[in-house]
PDB file of C-alpha atoms in Angstrom:
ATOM      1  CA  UNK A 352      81.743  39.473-139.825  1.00 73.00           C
ATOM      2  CA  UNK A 353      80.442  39.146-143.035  1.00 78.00           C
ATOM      3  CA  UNK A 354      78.601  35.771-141.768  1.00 79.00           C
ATOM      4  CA  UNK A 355      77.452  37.436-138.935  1.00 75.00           C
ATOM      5  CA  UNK A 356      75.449  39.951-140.595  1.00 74.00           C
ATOM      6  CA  UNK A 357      73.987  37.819-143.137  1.00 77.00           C
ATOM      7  CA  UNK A 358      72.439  35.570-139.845  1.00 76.00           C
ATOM      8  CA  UNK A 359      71.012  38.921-138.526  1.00 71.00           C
ATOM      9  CA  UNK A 360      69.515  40.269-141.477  1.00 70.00           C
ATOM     10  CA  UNK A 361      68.023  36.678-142.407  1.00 72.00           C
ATOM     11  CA  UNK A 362      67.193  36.574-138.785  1.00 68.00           C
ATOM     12  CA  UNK A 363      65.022  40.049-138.476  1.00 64.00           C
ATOM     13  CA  UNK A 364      63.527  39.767-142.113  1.00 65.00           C
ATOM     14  CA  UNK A 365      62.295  35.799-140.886  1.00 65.00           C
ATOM     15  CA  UNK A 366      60.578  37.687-137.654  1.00 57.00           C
ATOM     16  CA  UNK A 367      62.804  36.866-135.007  1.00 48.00           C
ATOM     17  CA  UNK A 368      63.372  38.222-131.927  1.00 45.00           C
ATOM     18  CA  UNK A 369      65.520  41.153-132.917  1.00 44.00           C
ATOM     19  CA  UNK A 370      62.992  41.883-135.624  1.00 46.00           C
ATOM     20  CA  UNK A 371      62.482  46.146-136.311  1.00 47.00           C
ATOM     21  CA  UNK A 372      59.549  48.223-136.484  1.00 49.00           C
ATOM     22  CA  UNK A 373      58.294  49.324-139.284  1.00 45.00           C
ATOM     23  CA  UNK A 374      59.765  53.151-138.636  1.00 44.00           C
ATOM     24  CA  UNK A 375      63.064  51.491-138.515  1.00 53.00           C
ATOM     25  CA  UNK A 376      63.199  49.805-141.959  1.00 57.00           C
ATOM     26  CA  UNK A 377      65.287  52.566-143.453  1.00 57.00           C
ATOM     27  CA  UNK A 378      68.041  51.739-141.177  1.00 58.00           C
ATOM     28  CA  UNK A 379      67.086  48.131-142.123  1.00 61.00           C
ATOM     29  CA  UNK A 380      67.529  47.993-145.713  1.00 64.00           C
ATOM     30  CA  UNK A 381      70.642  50.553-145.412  1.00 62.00           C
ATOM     31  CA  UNK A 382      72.592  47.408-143.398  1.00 66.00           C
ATOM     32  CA  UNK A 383      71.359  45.269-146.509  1.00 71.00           C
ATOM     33  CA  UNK A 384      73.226  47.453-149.053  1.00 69.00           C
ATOM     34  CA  UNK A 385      76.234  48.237-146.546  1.00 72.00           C
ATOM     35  CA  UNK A 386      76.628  44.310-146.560  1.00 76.00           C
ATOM     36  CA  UNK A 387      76.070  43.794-150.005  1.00 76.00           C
ATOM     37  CA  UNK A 388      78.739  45.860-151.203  1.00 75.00           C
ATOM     38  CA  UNK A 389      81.069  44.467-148.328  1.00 78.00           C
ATOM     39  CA  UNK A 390      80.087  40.728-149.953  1.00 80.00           C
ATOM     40  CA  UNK A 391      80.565  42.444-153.202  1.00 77.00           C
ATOM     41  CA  UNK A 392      84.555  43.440-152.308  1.00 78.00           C
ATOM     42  CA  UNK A 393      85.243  40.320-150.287  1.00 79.00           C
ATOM     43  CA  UNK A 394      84.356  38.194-153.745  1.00 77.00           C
ATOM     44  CA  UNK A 395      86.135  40.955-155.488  1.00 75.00           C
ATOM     45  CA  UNK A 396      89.661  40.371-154.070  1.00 72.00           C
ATOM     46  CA  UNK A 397      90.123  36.968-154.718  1.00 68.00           C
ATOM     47  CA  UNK A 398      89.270  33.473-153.903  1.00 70.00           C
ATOM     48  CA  UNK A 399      86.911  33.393-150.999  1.00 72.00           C
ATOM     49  CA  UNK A 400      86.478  30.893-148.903  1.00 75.00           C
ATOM     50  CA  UNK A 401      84.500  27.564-149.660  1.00 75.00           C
ATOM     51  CA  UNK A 402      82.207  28.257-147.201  1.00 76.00           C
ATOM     52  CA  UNK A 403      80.677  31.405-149.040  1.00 77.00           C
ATOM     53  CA  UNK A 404      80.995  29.873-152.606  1.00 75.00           C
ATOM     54  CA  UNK A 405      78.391  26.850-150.596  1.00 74.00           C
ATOM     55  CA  UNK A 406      76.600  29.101-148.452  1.00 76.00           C
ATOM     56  CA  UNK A 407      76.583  32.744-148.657  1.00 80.00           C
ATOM     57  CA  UNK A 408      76.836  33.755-152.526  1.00 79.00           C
ATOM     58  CA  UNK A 409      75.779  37.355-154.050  1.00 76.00           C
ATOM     59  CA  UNK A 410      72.425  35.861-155.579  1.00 76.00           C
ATOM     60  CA  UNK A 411      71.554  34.356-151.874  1.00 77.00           C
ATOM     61  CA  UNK A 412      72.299  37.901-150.553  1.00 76.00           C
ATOM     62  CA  UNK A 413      70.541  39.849-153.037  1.00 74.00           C
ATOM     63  CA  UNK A 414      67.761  37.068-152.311  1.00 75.00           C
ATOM     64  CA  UNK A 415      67.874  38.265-149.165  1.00 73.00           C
ATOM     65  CA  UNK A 416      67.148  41.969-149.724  1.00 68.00           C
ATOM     66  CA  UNK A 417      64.079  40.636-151.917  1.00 70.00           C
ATOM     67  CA  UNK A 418      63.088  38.788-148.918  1.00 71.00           C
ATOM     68  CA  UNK A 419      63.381  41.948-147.250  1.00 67.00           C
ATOM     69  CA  UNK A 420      61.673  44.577-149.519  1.00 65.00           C
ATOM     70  CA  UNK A 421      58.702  41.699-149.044  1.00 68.00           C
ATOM     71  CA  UNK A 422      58.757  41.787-145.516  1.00 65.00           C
ATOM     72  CA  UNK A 423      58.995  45.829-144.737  1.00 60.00           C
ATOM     73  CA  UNK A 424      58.021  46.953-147.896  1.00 59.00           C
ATOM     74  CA  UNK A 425      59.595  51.143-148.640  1.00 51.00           C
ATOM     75  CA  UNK A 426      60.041  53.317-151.335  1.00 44.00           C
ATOM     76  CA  UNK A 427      63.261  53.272-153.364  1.00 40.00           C
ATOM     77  CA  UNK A 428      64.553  56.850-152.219  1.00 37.00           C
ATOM     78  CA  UNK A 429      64.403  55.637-148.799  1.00 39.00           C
ATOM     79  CA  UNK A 430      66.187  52.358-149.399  1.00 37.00           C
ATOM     80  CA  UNK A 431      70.171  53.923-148.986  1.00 37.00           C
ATOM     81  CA  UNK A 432      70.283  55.552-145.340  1.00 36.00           C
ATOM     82  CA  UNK A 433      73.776  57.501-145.326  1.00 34.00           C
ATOM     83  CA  UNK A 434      74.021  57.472-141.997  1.00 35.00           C
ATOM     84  CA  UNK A 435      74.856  53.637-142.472  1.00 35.00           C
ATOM     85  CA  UNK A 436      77.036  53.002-145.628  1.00 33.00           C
ATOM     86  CA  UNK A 437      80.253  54.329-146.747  1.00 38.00           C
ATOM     87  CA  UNK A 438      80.069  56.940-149.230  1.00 34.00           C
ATOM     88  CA  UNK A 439      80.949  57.336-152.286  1.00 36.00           C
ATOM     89  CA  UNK A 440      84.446  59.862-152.414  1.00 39.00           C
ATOM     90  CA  UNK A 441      82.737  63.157-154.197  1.00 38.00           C
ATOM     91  CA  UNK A 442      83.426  63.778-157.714  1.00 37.00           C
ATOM     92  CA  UNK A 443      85.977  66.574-158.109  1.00 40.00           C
ATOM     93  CA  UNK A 444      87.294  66.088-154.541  1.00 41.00           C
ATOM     94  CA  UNK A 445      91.256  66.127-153.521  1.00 46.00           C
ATOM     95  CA  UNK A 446      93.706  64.453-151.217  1.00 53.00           C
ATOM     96  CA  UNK A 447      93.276  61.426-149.470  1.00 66.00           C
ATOM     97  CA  UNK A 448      90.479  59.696-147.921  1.00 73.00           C
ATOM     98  CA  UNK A 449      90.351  61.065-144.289  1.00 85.00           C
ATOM     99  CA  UNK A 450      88.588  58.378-141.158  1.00 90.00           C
ATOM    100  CA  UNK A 451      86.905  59.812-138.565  1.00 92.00           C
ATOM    101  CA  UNK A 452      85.175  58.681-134.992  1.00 93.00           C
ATOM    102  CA  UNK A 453      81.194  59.050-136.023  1.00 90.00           C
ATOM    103  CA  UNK A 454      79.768  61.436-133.722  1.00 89.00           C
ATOM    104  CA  UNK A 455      76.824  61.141-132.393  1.00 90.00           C
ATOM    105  CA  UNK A 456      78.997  57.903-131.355  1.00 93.00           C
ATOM    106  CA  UNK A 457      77.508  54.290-131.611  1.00 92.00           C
ATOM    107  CA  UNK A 458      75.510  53.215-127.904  1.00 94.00           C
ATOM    108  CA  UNK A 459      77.879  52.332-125.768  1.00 96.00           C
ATOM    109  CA  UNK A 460      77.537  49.415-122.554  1.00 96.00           C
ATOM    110  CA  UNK A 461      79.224  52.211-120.257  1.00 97.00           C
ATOM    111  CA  UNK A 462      80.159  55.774-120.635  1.00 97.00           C
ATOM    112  CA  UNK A 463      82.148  58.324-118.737  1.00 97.00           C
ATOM    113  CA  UNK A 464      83.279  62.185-119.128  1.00 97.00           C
ATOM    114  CA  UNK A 465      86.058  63.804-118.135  1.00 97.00           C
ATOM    115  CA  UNK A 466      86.357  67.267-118.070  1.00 95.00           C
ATOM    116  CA  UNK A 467      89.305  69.422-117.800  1.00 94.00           C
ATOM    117  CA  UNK A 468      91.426  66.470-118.990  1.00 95.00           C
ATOM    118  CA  UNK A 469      95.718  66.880-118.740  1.00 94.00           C
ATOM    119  CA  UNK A 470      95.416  70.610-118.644  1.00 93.00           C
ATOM    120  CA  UNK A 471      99.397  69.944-118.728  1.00 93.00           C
ATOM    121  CA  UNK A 472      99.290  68.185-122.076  1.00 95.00           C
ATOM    122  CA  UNK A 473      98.661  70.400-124.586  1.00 93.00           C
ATOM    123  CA  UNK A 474      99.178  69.121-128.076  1.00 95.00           C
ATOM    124  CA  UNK A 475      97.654  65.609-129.355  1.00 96.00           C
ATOM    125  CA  UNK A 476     100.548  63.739-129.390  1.00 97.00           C
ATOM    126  CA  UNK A 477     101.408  64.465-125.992  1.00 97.00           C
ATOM    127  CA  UNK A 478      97.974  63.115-125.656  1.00 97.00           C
ATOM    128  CA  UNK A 479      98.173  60.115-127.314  1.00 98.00           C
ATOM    129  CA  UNK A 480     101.959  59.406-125.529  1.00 97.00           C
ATOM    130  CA  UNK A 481     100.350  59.142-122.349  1.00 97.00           C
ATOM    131  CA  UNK A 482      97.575  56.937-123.815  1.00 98.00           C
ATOM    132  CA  UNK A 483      99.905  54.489-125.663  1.00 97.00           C
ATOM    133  CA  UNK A 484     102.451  54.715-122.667  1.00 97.00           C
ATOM    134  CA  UNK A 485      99.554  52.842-120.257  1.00 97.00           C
ATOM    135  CA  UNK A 486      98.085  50.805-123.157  1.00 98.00           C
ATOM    136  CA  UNK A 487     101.506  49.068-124.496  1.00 97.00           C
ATOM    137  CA  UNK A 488     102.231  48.312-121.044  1.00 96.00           C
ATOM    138  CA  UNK A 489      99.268  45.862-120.786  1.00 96.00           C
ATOM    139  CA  UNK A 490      99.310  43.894-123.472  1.00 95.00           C
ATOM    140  CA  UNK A 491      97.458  46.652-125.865  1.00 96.00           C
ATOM    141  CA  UNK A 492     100.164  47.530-128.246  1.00 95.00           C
ATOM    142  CA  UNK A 493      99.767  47.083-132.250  1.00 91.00           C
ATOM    143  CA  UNK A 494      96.003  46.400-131.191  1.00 93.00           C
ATOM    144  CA  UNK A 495      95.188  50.496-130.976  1.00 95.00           C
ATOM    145  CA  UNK A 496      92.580  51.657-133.945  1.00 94.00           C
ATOM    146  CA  UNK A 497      92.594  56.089-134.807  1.00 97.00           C
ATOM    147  CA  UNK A 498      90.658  58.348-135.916  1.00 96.00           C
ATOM    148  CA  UNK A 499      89.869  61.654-136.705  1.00 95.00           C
ATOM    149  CA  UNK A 500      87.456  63.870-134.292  1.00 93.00           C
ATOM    150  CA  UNK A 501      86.005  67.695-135.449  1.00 87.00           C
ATOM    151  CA  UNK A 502      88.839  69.355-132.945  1.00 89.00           C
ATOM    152  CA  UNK A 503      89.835  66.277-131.263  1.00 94.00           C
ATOM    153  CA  UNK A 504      90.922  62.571-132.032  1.00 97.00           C
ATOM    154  CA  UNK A 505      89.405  58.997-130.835  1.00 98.00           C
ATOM    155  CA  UNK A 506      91.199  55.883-130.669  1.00 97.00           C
ATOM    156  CA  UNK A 507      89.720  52.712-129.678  1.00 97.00           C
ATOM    157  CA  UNK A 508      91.387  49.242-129.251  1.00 95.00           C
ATOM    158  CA  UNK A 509      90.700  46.306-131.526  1.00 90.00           C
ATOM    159  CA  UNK A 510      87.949  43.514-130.620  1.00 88.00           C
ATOM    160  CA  UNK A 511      89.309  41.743-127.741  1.00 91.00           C
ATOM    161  CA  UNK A 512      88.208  38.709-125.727  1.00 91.00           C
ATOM    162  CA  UNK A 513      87.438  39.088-122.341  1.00 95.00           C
ATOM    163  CA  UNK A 514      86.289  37.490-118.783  1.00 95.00           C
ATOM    164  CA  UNK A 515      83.109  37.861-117.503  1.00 94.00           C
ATOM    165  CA  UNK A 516      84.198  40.342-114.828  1.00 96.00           C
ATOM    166  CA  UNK A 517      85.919  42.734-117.751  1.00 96.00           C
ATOM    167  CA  UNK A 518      89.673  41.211-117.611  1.00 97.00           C
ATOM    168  CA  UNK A 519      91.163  40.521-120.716  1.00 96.00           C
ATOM    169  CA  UNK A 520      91.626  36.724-121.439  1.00 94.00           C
ATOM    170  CA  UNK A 521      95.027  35.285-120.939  1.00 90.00           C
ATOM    171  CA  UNK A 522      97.348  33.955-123.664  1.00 86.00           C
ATOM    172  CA  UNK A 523      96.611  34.280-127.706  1.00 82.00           C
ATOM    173  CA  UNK A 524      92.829  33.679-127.600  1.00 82.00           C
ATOM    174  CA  UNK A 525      92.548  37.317-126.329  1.00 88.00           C
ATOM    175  CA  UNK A 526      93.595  38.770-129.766  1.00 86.00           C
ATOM    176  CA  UNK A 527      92.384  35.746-132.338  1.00 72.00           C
ATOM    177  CA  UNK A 528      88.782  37.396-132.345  1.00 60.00           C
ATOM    178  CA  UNK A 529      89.679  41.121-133.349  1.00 46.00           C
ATOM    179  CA  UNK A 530      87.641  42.436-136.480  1.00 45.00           C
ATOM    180  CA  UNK A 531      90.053  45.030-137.389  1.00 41.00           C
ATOM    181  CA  UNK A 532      92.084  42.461-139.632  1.00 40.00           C
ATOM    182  CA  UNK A 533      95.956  41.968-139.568  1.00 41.00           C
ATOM    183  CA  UNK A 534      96.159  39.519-142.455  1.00 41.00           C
ATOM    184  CA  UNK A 535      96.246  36.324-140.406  1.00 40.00           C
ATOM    185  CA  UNK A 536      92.604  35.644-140.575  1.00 41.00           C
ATOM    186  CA  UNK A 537      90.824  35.026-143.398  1.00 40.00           C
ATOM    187  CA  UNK A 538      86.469  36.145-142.392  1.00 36.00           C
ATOM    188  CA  UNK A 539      85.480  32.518-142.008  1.00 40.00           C
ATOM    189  CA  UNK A 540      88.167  31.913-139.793  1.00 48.00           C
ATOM    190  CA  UNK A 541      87.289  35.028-137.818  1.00 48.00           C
ATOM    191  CA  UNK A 542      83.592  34.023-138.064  1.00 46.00           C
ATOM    192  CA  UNK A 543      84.675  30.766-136.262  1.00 51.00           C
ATOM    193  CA  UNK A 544      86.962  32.572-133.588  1.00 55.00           C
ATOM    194  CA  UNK A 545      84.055  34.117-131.902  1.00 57.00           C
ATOM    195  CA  UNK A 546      80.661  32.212-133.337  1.00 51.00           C
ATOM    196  CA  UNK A 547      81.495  28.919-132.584  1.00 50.00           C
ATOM    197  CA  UNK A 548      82.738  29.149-128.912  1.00 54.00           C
ATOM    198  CA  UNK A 549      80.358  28.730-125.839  1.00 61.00           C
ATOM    199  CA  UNK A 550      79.205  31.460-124.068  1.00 74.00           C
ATOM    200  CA  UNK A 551      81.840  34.679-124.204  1.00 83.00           C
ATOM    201  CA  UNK A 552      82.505  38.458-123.730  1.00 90.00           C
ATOM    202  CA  UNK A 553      84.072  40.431-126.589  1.00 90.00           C
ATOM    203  CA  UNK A 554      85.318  44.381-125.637  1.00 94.00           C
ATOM    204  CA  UNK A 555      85.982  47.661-127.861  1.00 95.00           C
ATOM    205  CA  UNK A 556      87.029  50.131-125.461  1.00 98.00           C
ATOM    206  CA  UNK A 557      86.846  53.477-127.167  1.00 98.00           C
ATOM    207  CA  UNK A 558      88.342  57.274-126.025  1.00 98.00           C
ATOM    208  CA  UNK A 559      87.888  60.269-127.801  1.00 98.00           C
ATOM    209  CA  UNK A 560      89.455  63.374-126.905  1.00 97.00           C
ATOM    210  CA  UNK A 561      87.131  66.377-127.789  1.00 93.00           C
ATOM    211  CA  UNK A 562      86.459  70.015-126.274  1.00 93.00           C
ATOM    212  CA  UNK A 563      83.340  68.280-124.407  1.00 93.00           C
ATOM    213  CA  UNK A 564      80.981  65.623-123.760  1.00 95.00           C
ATOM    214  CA  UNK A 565      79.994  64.127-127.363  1.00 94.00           C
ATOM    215  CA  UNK A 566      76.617  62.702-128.109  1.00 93.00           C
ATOM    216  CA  UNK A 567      75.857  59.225-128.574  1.00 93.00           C
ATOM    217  CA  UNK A 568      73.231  57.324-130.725  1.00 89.00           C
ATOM    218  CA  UNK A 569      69.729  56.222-128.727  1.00 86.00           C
ATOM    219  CA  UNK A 570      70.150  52.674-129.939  1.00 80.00           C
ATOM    220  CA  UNK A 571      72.250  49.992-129.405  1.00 78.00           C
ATOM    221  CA  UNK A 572      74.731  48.269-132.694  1.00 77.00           C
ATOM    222  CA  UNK A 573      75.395  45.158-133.834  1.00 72.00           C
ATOM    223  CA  UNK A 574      78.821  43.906-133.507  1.00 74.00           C
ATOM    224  CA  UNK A 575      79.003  43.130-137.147  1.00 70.00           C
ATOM    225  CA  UNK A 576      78.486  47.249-137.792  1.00 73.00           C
ATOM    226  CA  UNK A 577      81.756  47.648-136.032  1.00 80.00           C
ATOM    227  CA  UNK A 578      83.354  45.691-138.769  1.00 72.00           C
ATOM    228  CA  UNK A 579      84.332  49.488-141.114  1.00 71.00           C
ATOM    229  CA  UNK A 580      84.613  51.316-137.816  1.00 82.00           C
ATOM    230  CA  UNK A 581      88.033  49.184-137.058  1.00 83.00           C
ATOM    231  CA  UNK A 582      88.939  49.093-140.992  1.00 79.00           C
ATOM    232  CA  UNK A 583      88.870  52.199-141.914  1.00 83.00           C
ATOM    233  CA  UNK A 584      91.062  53.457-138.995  1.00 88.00           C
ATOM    234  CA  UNK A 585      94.649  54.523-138.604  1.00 93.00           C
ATOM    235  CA  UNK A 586      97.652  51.960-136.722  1.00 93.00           C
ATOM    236  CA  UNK A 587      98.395  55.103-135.294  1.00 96.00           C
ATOM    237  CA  UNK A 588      97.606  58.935-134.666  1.00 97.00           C
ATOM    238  CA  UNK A 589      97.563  60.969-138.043  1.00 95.00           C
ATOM    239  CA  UNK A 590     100.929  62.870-138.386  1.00 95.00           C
ATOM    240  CA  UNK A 591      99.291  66.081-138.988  1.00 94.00           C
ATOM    241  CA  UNK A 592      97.623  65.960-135.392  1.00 96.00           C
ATOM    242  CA  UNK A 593     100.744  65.916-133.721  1.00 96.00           C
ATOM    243  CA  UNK A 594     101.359  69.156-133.101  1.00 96.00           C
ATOM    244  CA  UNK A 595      97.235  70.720-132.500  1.00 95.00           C
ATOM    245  CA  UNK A 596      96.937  72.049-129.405  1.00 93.00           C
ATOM    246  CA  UNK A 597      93.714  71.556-127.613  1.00 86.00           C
ATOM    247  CA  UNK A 598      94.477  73.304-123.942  1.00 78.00           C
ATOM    248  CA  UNK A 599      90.620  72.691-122.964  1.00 87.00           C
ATOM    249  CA  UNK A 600      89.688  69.482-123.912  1.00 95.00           C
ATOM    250  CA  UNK A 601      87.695  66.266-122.397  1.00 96.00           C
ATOM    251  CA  UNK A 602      87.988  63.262-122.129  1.00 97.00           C
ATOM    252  CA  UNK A 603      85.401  60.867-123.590  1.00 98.00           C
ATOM    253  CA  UNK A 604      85.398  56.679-122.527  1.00 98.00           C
ATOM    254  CA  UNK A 605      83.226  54.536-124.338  1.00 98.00           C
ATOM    255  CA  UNK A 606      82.749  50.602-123.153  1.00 98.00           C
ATOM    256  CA  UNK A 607      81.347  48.398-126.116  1.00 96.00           C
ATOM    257  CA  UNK A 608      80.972  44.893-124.308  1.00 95.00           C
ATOM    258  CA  UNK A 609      79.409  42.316-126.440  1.00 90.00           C
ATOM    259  CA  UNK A 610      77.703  39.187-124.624  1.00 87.00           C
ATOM    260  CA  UNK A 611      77.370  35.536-126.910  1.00 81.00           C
ATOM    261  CA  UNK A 612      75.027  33.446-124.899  1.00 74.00           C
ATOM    262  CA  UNK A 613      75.761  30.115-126.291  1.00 63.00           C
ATOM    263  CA  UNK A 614      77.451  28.999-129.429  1.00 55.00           C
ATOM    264  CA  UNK A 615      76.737  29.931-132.819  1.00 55.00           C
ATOM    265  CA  UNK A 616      74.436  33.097-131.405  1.00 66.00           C
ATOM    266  CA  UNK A 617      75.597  36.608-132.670  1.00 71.00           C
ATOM    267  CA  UNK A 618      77.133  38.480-129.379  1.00 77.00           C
ATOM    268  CA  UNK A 619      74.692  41.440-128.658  1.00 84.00           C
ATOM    269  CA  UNK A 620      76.098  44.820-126.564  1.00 91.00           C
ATOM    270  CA  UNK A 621      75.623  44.213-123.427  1.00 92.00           C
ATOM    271  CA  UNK A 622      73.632  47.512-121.658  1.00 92.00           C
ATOM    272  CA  UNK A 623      72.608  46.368-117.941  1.00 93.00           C
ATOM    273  CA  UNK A 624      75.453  48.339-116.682  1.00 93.00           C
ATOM    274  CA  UNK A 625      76.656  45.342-114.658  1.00 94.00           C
ATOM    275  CA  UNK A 626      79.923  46.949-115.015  1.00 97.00           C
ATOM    276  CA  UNK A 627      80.869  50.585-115.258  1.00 97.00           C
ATOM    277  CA  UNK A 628      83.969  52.097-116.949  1.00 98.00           C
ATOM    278  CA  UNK A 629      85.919  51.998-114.007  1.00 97.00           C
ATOM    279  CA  UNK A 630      85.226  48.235-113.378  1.00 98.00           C
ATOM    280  CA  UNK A 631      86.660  47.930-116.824  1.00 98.00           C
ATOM    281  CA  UNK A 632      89.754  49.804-116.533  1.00 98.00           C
ATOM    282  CA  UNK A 633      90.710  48.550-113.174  1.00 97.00           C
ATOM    283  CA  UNK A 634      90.450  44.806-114.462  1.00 97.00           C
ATOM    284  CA  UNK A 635      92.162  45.731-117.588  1.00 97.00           C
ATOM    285  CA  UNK A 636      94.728  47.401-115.654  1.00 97.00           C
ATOM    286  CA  UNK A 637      93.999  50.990-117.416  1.00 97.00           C
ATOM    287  CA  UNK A 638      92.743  52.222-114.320  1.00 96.00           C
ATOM    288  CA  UNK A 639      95.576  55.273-114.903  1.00 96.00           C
ATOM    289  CA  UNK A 640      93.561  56.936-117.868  1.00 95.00           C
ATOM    290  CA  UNK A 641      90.778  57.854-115.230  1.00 93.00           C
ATOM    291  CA  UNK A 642      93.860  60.126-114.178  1.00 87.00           C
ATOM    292  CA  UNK A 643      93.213  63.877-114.125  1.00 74.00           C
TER     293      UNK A 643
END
């Protein structure tokens, strides 16, 4: 991931074909420091791999915001964009860090509401039984990402590998690509699971449970920006949701389908709507959660 984004950043700031308008620089420079202090933590917990210590070291990436502040030149109050970093934890603040779904929610390849969802299921953990009851069936258990919603809760599943026509790859490649982390994969070697194949599909299929329809973001993410959405997640649903009731609720489905054209190219979201939800679920065999 961290490779990734350095090759898009380098990419837009050189004036390639992904490269931002001038209005958009803010958001621009606030991926800079996001990565930057990602680089920062990854060289900050040890050894890192011998690729970065050769290619991608902290004075080539703060060479790189140089290069940037060159290229789109702003004003240093505009240069940290909230909406696109982690936050500090405020001073004087207690209890524990708390995760939460962003809403508006990042552009998705395919959307679909449902209102009036399981009138009969009342509290969230009923929910979420029902959703890990169809999910651990095929081949999604242990591989489930949650969150925290205003009134609700999301879950999405980790990065997976899929066909063109939305099934889920057979055997272990499906799982080998999945940005959430589970220890087995240091970030070069899940740089290499998905940048150095041929052309591929990777999905994120996200549902978030909420009194109504949420909002979502006018333009499309980077796959790289869904690095701290799966990280700073939950294995499961928070204890202290089980028992919130939620009698009128909806249901929210978000597709995130990323297209790599050809090897070593970063996968972009796919938005032709070639496929809609549905064509997702039924080839992922989910087809049940469309259940009223």
């Amino acid at each position: 991931d961290l490779i990734s984004r350095y090759m898009q950043l380098d990419y837009m700031i050189a004036g390639g074909q992904y490269s931002v308008s001038i209005k958009d620089t803010a958001t621009l420079c606030a991926s800079y420091w996001n990565y930057l202090d990602d680089l920062r933590s990854y060289y900050n917990t040890g050894t890192p791999d011998s690729f970065f210590q050769r290619e991608i070291t902290i004075a080539r990436a703060e060479k790189l915001y140089r290069d940037l502040q060159e290229r789109y030149p702003l004003g240093e109050s505009d240069t940290r964009n909230p909406r696109h970093m982690k936050l500090p934890k405020p001073l004087g603040s207690e209890g524990p860090v708390k995760y939460y779904f962003p809403v508006p929610a990042p552009f998705p390849s395919a959307y679909l509401y449902i209102n009036n969802f399981k009138p009969g299921l009342t509290t969230m953990k009923q929910v979420d039984d029902y959703f890990t009851g169809i999910f651990n069936k095929k081949g999604y258990e242990g591989h489930l990402r949650y969150y925290y919603v205003q009134s609700g809760f999301a879950l999405t599943t980790n990065l997976e590998k899929i066909n063109k026509d939305g099934s889920p790859v057979s055997g272990s490649q499906r799982w080998n690509v999945s940005v959430g982390g589970n220890g087995s994969f240091s970030l070069y070697q899940t740089f290499k699971s998905i940048f150095f194949e041929t052309e591929s599909d990777f999905r994120i299929i996200g549902l978030v449970v909420y009194p109504g329809k949420i909002t979502v973001r006018n333009g499309s993410e980077s796959i790289g920006s869904f690095q701290d959405l799966l990280t700073d997640s939950y294995p499961s649903l928070p204890p202290d949701l089980y028992d919130v009731t939620l009698p009128q609720k909806a249901l929210n489905i978000l597709i995130y389908d990323f297209h790599q054209s050809d090897i070593g190219k970063v996968p972009m979201l796919d938005v032709s709507k070639r496929l809609s939800v549905k064509d997702h679920l039924e080839k992922s065999e989910l087809i049940q959660l469309l259940f009223r």
